[in-house]
Coordinates of C-alpha atoms in Angstrom, one line a residue:
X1 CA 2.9 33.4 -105.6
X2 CA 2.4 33.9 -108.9
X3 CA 5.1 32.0 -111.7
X4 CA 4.7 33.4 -115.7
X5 CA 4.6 30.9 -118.4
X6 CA 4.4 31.9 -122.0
X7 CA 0.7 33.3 -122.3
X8 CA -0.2 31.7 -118.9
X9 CA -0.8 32.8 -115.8
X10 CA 0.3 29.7 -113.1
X11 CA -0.8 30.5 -109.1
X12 CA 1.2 28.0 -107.2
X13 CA -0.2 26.7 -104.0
X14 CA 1.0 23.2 -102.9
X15 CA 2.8 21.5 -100.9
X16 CA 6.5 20.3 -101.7
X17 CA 6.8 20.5 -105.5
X18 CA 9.8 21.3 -107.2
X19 CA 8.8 23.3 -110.3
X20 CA 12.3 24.0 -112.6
X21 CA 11.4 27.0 -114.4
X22 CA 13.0 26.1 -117.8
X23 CA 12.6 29.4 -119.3
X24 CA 14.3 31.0 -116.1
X25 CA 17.0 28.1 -115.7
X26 CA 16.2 27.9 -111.8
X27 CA 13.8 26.2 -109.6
X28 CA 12.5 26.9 -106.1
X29 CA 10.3 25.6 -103.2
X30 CA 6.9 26.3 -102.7
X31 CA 5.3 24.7 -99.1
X32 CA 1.8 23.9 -99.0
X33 CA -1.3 21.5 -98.1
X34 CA -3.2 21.6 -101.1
X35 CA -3.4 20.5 -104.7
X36 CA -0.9 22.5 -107.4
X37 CA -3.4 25.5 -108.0
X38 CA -2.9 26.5 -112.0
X39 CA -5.4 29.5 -114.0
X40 CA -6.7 28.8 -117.3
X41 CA -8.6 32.3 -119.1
X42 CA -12.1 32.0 -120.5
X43 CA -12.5 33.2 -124.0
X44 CA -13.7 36.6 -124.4
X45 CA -17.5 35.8 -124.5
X46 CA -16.9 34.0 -120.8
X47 CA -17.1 30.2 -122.5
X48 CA -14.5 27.3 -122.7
X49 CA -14.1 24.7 -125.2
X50 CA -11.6 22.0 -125.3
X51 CA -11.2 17.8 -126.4
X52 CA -10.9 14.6 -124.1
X53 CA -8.6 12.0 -125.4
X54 CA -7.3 9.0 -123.4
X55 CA -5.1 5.7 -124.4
X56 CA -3.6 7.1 -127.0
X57 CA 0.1 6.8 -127.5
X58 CA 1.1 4.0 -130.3
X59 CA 3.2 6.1 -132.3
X60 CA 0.1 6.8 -134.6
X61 CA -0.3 2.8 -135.0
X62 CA -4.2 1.6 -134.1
X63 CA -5.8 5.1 -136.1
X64 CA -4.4 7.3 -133.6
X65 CA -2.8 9.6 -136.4
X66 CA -6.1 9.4 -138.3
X67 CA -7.9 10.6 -134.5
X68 CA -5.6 13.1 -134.6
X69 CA -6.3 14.5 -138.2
X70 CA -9.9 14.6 -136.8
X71 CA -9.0 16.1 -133.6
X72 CA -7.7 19.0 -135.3
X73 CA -10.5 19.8 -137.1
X74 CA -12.6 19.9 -134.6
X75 CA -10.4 22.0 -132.4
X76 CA -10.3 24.5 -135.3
X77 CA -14.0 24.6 -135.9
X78 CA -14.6 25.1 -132.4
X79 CA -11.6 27.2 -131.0
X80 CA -10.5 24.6 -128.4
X81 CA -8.6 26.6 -125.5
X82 CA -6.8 23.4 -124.2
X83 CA -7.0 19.0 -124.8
X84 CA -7.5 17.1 -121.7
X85 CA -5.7 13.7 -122.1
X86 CA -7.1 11.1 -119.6
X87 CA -4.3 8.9 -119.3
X88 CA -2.1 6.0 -120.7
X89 CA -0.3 8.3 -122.9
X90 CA 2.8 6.0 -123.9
X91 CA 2.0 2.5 -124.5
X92 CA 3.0 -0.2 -123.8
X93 CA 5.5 0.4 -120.6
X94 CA 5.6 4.5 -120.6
X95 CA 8.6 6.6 -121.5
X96 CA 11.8 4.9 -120.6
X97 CA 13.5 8.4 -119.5
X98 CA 12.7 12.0 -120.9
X99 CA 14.8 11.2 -124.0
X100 CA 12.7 8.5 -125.0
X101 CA 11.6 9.0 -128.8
X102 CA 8.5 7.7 -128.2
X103 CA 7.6 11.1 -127.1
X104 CA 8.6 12.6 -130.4
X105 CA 6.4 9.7 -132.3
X106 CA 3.6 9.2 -130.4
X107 CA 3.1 12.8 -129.0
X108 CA 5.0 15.7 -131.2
X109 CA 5.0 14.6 -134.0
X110 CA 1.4 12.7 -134.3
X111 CA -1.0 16.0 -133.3
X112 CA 0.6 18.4 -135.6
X113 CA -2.7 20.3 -136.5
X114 CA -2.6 23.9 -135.8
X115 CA -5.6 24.0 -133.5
X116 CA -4.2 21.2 -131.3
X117 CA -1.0 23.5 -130.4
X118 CA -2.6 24.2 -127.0
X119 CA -1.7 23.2 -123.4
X120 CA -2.7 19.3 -122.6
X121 CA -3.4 18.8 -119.8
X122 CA -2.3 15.4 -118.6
X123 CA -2.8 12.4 -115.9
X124 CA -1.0 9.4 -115.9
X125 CA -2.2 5.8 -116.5
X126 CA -1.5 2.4 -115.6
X127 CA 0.8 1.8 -118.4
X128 CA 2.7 5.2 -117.6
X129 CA 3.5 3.5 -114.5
X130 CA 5.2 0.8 -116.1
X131 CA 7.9 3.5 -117.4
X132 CA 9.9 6.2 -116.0
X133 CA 7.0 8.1 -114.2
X134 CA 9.2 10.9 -113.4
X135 CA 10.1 11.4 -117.1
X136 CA 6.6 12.5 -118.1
X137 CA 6.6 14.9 -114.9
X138 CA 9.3 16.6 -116.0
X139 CA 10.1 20.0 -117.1
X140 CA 12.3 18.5 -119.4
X141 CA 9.5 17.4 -122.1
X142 CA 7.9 21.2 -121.5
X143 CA 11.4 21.8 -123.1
X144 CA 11.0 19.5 -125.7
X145 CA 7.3 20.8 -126.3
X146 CA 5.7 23.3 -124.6
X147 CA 2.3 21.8 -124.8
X148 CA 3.1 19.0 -122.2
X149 CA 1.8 19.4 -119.0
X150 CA 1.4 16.5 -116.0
X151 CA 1.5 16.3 -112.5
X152 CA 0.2 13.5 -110.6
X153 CA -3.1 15.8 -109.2
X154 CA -3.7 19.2 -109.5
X155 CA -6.8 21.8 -109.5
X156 CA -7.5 23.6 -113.2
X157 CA -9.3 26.5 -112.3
X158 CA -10.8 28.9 -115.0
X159 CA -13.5 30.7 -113.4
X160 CA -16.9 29.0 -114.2
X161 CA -15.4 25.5 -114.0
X162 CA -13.2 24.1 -111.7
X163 CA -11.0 20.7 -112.9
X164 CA -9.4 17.9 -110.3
X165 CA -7.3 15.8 -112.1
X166 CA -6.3 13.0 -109.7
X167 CA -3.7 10.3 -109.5
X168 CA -5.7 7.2 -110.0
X169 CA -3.6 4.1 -110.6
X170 CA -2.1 3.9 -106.8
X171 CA -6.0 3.3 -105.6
X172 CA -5.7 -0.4 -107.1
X173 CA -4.7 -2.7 -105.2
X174 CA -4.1 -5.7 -107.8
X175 CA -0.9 -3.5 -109.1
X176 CA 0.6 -3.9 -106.0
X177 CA -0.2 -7.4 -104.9
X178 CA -0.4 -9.5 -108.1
X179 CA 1.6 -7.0 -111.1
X180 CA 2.0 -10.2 -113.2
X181 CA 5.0 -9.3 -115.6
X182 CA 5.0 -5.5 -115.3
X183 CA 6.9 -3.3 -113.0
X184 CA 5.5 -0.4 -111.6
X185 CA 7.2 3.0 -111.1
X186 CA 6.1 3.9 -107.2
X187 CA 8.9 6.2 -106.8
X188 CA 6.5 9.1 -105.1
X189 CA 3.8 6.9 -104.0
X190 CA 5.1 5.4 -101.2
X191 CA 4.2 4.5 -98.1
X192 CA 1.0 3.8 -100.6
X193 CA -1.9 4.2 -97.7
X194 CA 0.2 8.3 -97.0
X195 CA 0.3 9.1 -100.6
X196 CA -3.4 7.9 -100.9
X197 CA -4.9 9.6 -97.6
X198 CA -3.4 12.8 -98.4
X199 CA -4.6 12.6 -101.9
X200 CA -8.4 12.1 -100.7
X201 CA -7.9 15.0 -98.1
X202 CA -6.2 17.4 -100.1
X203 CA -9.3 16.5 -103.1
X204 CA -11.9 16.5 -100.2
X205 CA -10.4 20.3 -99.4
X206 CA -10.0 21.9 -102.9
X207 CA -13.6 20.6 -103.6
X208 CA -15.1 22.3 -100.4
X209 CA -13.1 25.6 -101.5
X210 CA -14.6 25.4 -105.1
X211 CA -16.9 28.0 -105.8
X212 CA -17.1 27.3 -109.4
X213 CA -20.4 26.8 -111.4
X214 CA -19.5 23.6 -112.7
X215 CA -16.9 20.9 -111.4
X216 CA -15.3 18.0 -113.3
X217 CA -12.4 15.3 -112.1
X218 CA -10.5 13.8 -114.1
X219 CA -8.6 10.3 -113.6
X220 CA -7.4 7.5 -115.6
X221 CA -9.2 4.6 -113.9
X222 CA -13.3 3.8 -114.5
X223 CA -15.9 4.6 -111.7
X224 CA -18.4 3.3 -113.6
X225 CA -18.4 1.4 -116.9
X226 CA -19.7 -1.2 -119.2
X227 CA -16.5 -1.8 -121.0
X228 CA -13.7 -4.4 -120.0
X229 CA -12.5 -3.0 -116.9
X230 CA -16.0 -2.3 -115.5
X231 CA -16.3 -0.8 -111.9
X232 CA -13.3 -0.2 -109.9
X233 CA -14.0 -1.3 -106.6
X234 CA -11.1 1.0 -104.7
X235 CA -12.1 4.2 -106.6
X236 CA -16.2 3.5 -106.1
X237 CA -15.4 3.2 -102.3
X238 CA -13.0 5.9 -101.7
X239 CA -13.5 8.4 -104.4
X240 CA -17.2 8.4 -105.1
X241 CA -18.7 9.4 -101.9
X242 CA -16.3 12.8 -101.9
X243 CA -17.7 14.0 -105.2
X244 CA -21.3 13.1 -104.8
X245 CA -20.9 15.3 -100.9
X246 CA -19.4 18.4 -103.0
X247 CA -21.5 18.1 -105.7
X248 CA -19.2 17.4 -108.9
X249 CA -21.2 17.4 -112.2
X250 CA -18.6 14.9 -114.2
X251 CA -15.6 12.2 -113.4
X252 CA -14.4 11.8 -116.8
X253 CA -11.6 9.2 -117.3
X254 CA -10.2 6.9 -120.0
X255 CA -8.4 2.8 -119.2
X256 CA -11.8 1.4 -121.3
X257 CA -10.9 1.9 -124.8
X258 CA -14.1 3.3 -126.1
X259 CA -16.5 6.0 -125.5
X260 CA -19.2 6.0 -123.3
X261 CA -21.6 8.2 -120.5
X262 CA -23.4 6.7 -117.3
X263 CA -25.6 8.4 -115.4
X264 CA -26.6 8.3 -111.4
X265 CA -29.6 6.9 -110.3
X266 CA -28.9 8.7 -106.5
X267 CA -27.2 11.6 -107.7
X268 CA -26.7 14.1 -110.4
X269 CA -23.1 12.4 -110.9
X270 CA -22.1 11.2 -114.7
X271 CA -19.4 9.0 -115.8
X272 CA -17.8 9.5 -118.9
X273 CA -15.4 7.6 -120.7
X274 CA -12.8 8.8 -123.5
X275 CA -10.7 6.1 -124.1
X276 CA -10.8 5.4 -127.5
X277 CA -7.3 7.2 -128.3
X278 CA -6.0 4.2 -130.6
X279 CA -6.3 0.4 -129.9
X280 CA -10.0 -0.3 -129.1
X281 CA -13.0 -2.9 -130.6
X282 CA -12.3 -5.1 -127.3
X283 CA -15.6 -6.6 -127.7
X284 CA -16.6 -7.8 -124.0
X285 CA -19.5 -5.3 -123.2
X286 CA -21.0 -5.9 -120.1
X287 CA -24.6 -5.3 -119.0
X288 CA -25.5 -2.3 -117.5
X289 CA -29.0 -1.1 -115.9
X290 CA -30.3 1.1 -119.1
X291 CA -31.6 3.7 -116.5
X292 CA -27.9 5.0 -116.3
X293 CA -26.1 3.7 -119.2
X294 CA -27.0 6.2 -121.7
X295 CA -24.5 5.8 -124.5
X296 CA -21.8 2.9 -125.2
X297 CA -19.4 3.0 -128.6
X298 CA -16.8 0.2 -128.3
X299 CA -14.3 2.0 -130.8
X300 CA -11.8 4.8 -131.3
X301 CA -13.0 7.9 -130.9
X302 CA -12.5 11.7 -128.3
X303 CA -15.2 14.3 -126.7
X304 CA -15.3 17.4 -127.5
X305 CA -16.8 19.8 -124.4
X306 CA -18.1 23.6 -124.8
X307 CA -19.5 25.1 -121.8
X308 CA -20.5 28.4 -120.5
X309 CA -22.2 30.1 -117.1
X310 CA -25.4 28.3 -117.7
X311 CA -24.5 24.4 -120.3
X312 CA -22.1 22.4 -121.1
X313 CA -22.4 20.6 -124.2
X314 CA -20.6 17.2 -125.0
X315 CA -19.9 15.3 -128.3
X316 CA -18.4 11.8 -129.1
X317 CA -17.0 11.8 -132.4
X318 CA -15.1 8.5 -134.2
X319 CA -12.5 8.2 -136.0
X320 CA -14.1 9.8 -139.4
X321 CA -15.2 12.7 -137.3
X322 CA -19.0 11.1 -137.7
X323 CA -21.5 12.6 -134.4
X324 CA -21.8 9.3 -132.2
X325 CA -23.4 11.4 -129.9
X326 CA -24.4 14.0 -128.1
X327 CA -26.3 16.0 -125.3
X328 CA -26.0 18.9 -122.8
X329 CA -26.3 20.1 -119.2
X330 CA -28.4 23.4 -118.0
X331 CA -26.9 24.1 -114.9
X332 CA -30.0 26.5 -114.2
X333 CA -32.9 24.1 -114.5
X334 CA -30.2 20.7 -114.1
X335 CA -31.8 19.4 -117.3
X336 CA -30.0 17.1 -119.5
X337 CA -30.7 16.5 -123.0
X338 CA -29.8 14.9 -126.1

């Protein structure tokens, strides 16, 4: 089944979603076993290029209007198809109901540069838990502005790449059991062990079906990282040994608010952080073997990402637009350099 969005193509292939077609007025059933299945074109040379931002929304507070400014030109200097936003995308407790203004302020009206006017393509984050969850799933905010786009998981394909962005934050435990003052949104989640083993299955399945050159997932919640929130023991023990069996080049996420890559020692696997969307400079940088931890910046900052047939390219920029770093992937010879 095939659903047309403004300059989009959609294939539909899941199990019990809901999609209101705003532009249509009416919404329907679709009945499925797998991941929401969505098409994104190549340019016309065959190569993609889009930014990574995560932990961003502060209504432009924390330099997250001047990362936007910088966003945008870098998207127009490289023709960015789409943004890929890992998470935490309305601090502190979410959106309060799709008429929050927060979505206005810290969204709308904060990346106003004409080559960020592409889809984004969204996962929540621990702190969008703490709101309205079902406010940033709905169609609604596509109403408002028809660059939003989140689902809880879903498979980006677009032909040479293949992208799983999964629902992270119901893997940890401590949200359930000890959630301090906040108050989670688990409205879809439960029975939490259900939600969770379909998730793994329905991942393990789209992966084994991918026939893509290159494969990236994308969740909120650190594999692997230095920063403050360091390894997450639920997602290393669950999560990791599926992508290493099918291969996947990249788990890129956000929840550390800085910018960094870590390597595999075992496998080809790298982590990569973009969390440096607005409030960062934590300061509490852990040690990490130097045989994978290949670049750390504990500030604001996004990655940009070109990648064709044969490389993908990476680059962490800050908050002036200044190179942090850089380095590529031959898919060919699996080389990477910097």
């Amino acid at each position: 089944m095939k659903v047309f969005f403004p300059k989009k193509i959609i294939t539909m292939n899941f199990q019990y979603v809901i999609i209101f077609l705003v532009s249509f007025g009416f919404c329907f059933l679709v009945s499925c076993a797998e991941f929401p299945y969505f098409n994104q074109s190549l340019k016309d040379d065959g190569s993609l290029s889009f930014l990574v931002i995560g932990d961003w929304g502060r209504k432009g507070l924390y330099n997250q209007s001047e990362l936007a400014f910088q966003m945008g030109e870098i998207g127009e200097k490289l023709k960015i198809d789409f943004v890929i936003s890992s998470g935490d995308n309305f601090y502190e407790d979410g959106l309060n109901g799709v008429n929050d203004p927060a979505f206005q302020h810290s969204f709308t009206n904060i990346y106003k540069a004409p080559s960020l006017q592409k889809t984004w393509y969204n996962v929540l984050g621990n702190h969008d838990y703490r709101g309205d969850v079902e406010a940033q799933l709905s169609p609604i905010l596509r109403e408002k502005d028809k660059r939003w786009f989140c689902l809880r998981s879903y498979l980006l394909h677009a032909e040479i790449v293949d992208f799983f962005f999964i629902d992270t934050t119901p893997f940890v435990e401590d949200y359930f059991t000890n959630p301090k003052e906040h108050t989670y949104d688990w409205r879809g989640v439960l029975p939490k062990d259900k939600y969770l083993n379909d998730l793994l299955k329905d991942l393990d399945l789209a992966l084994s079906k991918s026939t893509a050159k290159w494969k990236m997932v994308i969740g909120h919640h650190t594999i692997k990282s230095a920063g403050h929130h360091g390894i997450i023991t639920e997602l290393a023990q669950q999560l990791v040994p599926i992508l290493e069996e099918h291969d996947v080049d990249f788990y890129i996420n956000g929840h550390d608010h800085c910018l960094q890559r870590i390597g595999s020692i075992d496998s080809k696997l790298e982590f990569l952080t973009s969390g440096g969307g607005s409030k960062a400079w934590r300061g509490d940088v852990k040690g990490w073997n130097p045989a994978e931890l290949k670049f750390y910046y504990d500030g604001q900052g996004f990655i940009s990402i070109e990648l064709n047939q044969k490389e993908v390219e990476f680059v962490y920029y800050d908050v002036f637009g200044n190179v942090l770093h850089k380095f590529s992937v031959s898919k060919d010879s699996c080389v990477s350099s910097q």
